[in-house]
Amino acid sequence: MTSNETPYLEQFPGEAKLVKAAFWSSFISLAIGALFGVIQVLHRTDVLRFIDSADYYTVLTIHGVLLVISFTIFFLVGLFTWAITTSLDRPLPSLRFSWGWYGMMVAGMLASAFSMFAGFIDSIDVSASVLFTFYAPLQAHPLYYIGLVTFVVGTWVAGFDWIRTWWGWKQDNPDERIPLPTFMVLTTMIMWYIATLGVAVALLAFILPWSLGLVDSINPTLTRTLFWFFGHPVVYFWLMPAYMMWYIMLPKVAGGKLFSDPLARVVFVLFLVLSVPTGIHHQYLDPGIAEGFKFIAMTNTMFLLLPSFLTAFTVVASMEHGARQRGGTGYLGWLKALPWRDPVFTGMALAGMMFAAAGFSGMINAGMNINYLVHNTFWVVGHFHLTVGTGVALTFMAVSYWFMPQLTGKRLWNRTVALVQVLLWFVGMTLMSNAMHRGGLLGIPRRTAEPQYDGFEFEAGVGSVAELDAQIVIGGILLGLSTALFLAVMIGTVLGPRDDSLPGNNYAETLSGPEDAPLVLDNLKLWTIIAIILVIFAYTLPLLSIISRGGLFGFETGGLPLSISLLGSTIAATFGELLPAAGSVTAPLETAATTLTGIVR
Amino acid sequence: MNIHTYEKLWLIGAMLLIVGFIATITYGSVGLGIAMIDDSEETIDPSDISDDDRFSDPRVEQVGDNEYEAYVVAQTFIFRPDPIEIPENSEVTFQVTSPDVIHSFSIVGTNVNTMVIPGEVSSMTAEFDEPGEYGVICNEYCGTGHHDMEGKIVVVPEEEFDMTELSVDAPDQVDLGEEVSITATVTNGQLEDHETTVTAEIGNETFEEDVTIAGDDSEELTFAVDADDLGEGDHDWSVDVDDESESGTVTVGDDADEDEEETDDEDAAEETDDDTEQTEENDDE
């Protein structure tokens, strides 16, 4: 925007520390999450199994929660803090307060992580191998839920912090347009407040009291629906910081300007309005929800393609503008003029490209009746490893190569390694996600330790399951390596020498600026009201129907506690509730109970 | 607002694509008749599924011409019944429920795929045109043994398919001079008449009888041999119809030895095939 001479560290030293802390929290989560990802590809494909298959689900839970909650959201709070302070040119009102929400998030995540890791240790009875989605009646230790709630409340307070910073700025600058990065932060946070209501109600009103034993019944469809009320928009919460980077950072590193500020605002408004009333598209195959509600969710979801199409246009147009500024010519010849040796640029460009591919597999997922073919198969895993696993993750890693020097005043170590890192990610993910998509079409399920069955084999039309497994393993290992390189660059940079010639803390200027954007776009109250109305339309009837069918508190169930208990009596008591039919004559039920006891130890 | 011409064209193109997608899905629903799993089934208390006449005895039932219903229970970590046997060229409505946690019922390589949520019954209809075998898996994480949860669907050629059940009433002991009489009750679970052959063996005597059993009905057949013809001692008998089979032993001789001999027999029979089969038979009931 303004040409600023000084790096972020000199502009806002206190905030820089906070952003740095948030980024490191994010990177530590990435390190553990990625390591566990490598363990999973080796285990699933039966290349190397050194954990118990029962422990696979503990590994998977940690992989999921650390990467999609901790890695992404810690990075987001760092990035948004940078965006607010930079674009408003204004510090946060109170750093002590800001460290407070950061501390809350850390405490929450540590509690959840402790609970998840306890899944490995028999003697600590707080485990939570319920996966990221924690569908009841699977039951985790209350600590897991309490940790998640604390973490989310931390993000609420962070949002409040950014909003009040903007509010203060607005009092001082009543006639100015909201700067684009701040606009993006505000719309994303409003969306987040609406979205997290779902998971907050699910946890606080139903799951937590039930896991604490205060109530003994639950309606699994209700808690599942409330989870997806949050579970779909959360993907935009991961994505919006990446989109922000594509809008305000990518054009700059490409050597040009953002094509259109007004359309960027339109895109974020569309996400605010349409993100939440789509969650039921994760429940296309759920019984107990009428087809009409699913159809509405499908239509809303399809319209969500629009902001992504707009983004694709703007991002490519901005890149072309940059390339032409750098002397590029021709219909496609300009592509050669882009700074492909810059890991910040190349990482983001490749991330964007793979995200576009993910858009296409996403359309299949969104296609209600086509979804039968791919629901809960490996296809879905391939899909979100392109979206959050590349579109978001690779963008975050790429921009870190710009941010880390800004936050520490150090020189980036080392550009070549960084370039290799983003390329490795691209190659690894191409192999892995391609094989996952294809495997899904064969019916290979997601979320399973051993997708090898006794009674049948998956039949590949082209290639073979062994070939798919090979791609997954090679891809997974490359991704693991890439993560290690990324962390090496981050650590190398922090330990390295100071750099006195750092560029100033700037983001992209625009070809068509905010003065071209209609004022109504900045009317956040209006968009919030519209978003809430759409949510009410999309969710009131389904929720009422689910409650009237299954009851607010559902039926009695002890749940399937995935805490490992050494007390035989606990197990017996659990089965009394868990398998109420076990008392009846059916022999197989008892067999199942025996199996279960065997595994629970 | 300033919108570049190219961007306008792009926007229009994107909108057309979106409308096209929605139209495609709508065609799938309306034109091709791919129905979504929905709320048409009544809810069920997961702790009471043993009182439900569908799920207390998970099974396949014929409900119309080439139309079948399969009542399936998905639970940690099995499917019941397993395997599910159905004839080719049939239309099968699966009704699936869970007594414990969320599972799925997914027939590998097909688009038969549904979540199974405790408290709800998932109902979907599929056509099976060709004989073959399909794997059934649970694709929703349901606990530490999730990866072991699998089942099978066997689509049997039409002419080989039957829903015949057999139960046999035979004496344990018969005195000399009397008649050894075995009564076989053959039940046809299908709605159409079923023509089949029942074979029986008592000692060295074999019987073969063709029988036509009306739809959803049963026939009683009696096979008899004079005890004198068999002679004193133990004699094996067996009854076979379609894939069903029952067998046992009858003792011809005086009363006095009865108790003793029977005990001996049972002990001796412990390891024989006959006994195994009988055990299986008992389980089915």
mmCIF file of N, CA and C in Angstrom, chain A residues 26 59 108 180 193 225 248 289 350 430 457 521 527:
data_model
loop_
_atom_site.group_PDB
_atom_site.id
_atom_site.type_symbol
_atom_site.label_atom_id
_atom_site.label_comp_id
_atom_site.label_asym_id
_atom_site.label_seq_id
_atom_site.Cartn_x
_atom_site.Cartn_y
_atom_site.Cartn_z
ATOM 1 N N SER A 26 2.410 -22.657 15.461
ATOM 2 C CA SER A 26 1.910 -23.267 14.241
ATOM 3 C C SER A 26 2.925 -24.261 13.677
ATOM 4 N N VAL A 59 -2.919 -41.769 16.339
ATOM 5 C CA VAL A 59 -2.033 -41.017 15.438
ATOM 6 C C VAL A 59 -2.860 -40.129 14.509
ATOM 7 N N GLY A 108 -5.332 -24.232 25.747
ATOM 8 C CA GLY A 108 -6.376 -25.116 25.221
ATOM 9 C C GLY A 108 -5.790 -26.231 24.374
ATOM 10 N N LEU A 180 -8.062 -3.001 2.659
ATOM 11 C CA LEU A 180 -8.435 -4.343 2.208
ATOM 12 C C LEU A 180 -8.055 -5.464 3.192
ATOM 13 N N TYR A 193 -17.332 -16.222 14.017
ATOM 14 C CA TYR A 193 -18.222 -16.135 15.188
ATOM 15 C C TYR A 193 -19.516 -16.903 14.923
ATOM 16 N N THR A 225 -24.735 -32.773 13.290
ATOM 17 C CA THR A 225 -25.173 -31.649 12.465
ATOM 18 C C THR A 225 -24.579 -30.341 12.988
ATOM 19 N N ILE A 248 -3.058 -10.027 -1.524
ATOM 20 C CA ILE A 248 -2.253 -8.853 -1.174
ATOM 21 C C ILE A 248 -0.753 -9.124 -1.218
ATOM 22 N N ILE A 289 -32.365 -36.953 7.724
ATOM 23 C CA ILE A 289 -32.386 -35.580 7.213
ATOM 24 C C ILE A 289 -33.048 -35.628 5.841
ATOM 25 N N LEU A 350 2.139 -22.366 -6.995
ATOM 26 C CA LEU A 350 1.844 -23.798 -7.056
ATOM 27 C C LEU A 350 0.675 -24.154 -6.142
ATOM 28 N N THR A 430 1.338 -34.036 -5.484
ATOM 29 C CA THR A 430 0.774 -34.488 -6.757
ATOM 30 C C THR A 430 0.654 -36.006 -6.739
ATOM 31 N N GLU A 457 -11.119 -57.869 -2.696
ATOM 32 C CA GLU A 457 -10.031 -56.934 -2.992
ATOM 33 C C GLU A 457 -10.566 -55.771 -3.800
ATOM 34 N N LEU A 521 -20.346 -2.333 0.108
ATOM 35 C CA LEU A 521 -19.487 -3.480 0.385
ATOM 36 C C LEU A 521 -18.891 -3.403 1.777
ATOM 37 N N TRP A 527 -24.079 -7.258 5.830
ATOM 38 C CA TRP A 527 -23.667 -8.611 5.425
ATOM 39 C C TRP A 527 -23.819 -9.601 6.566
#
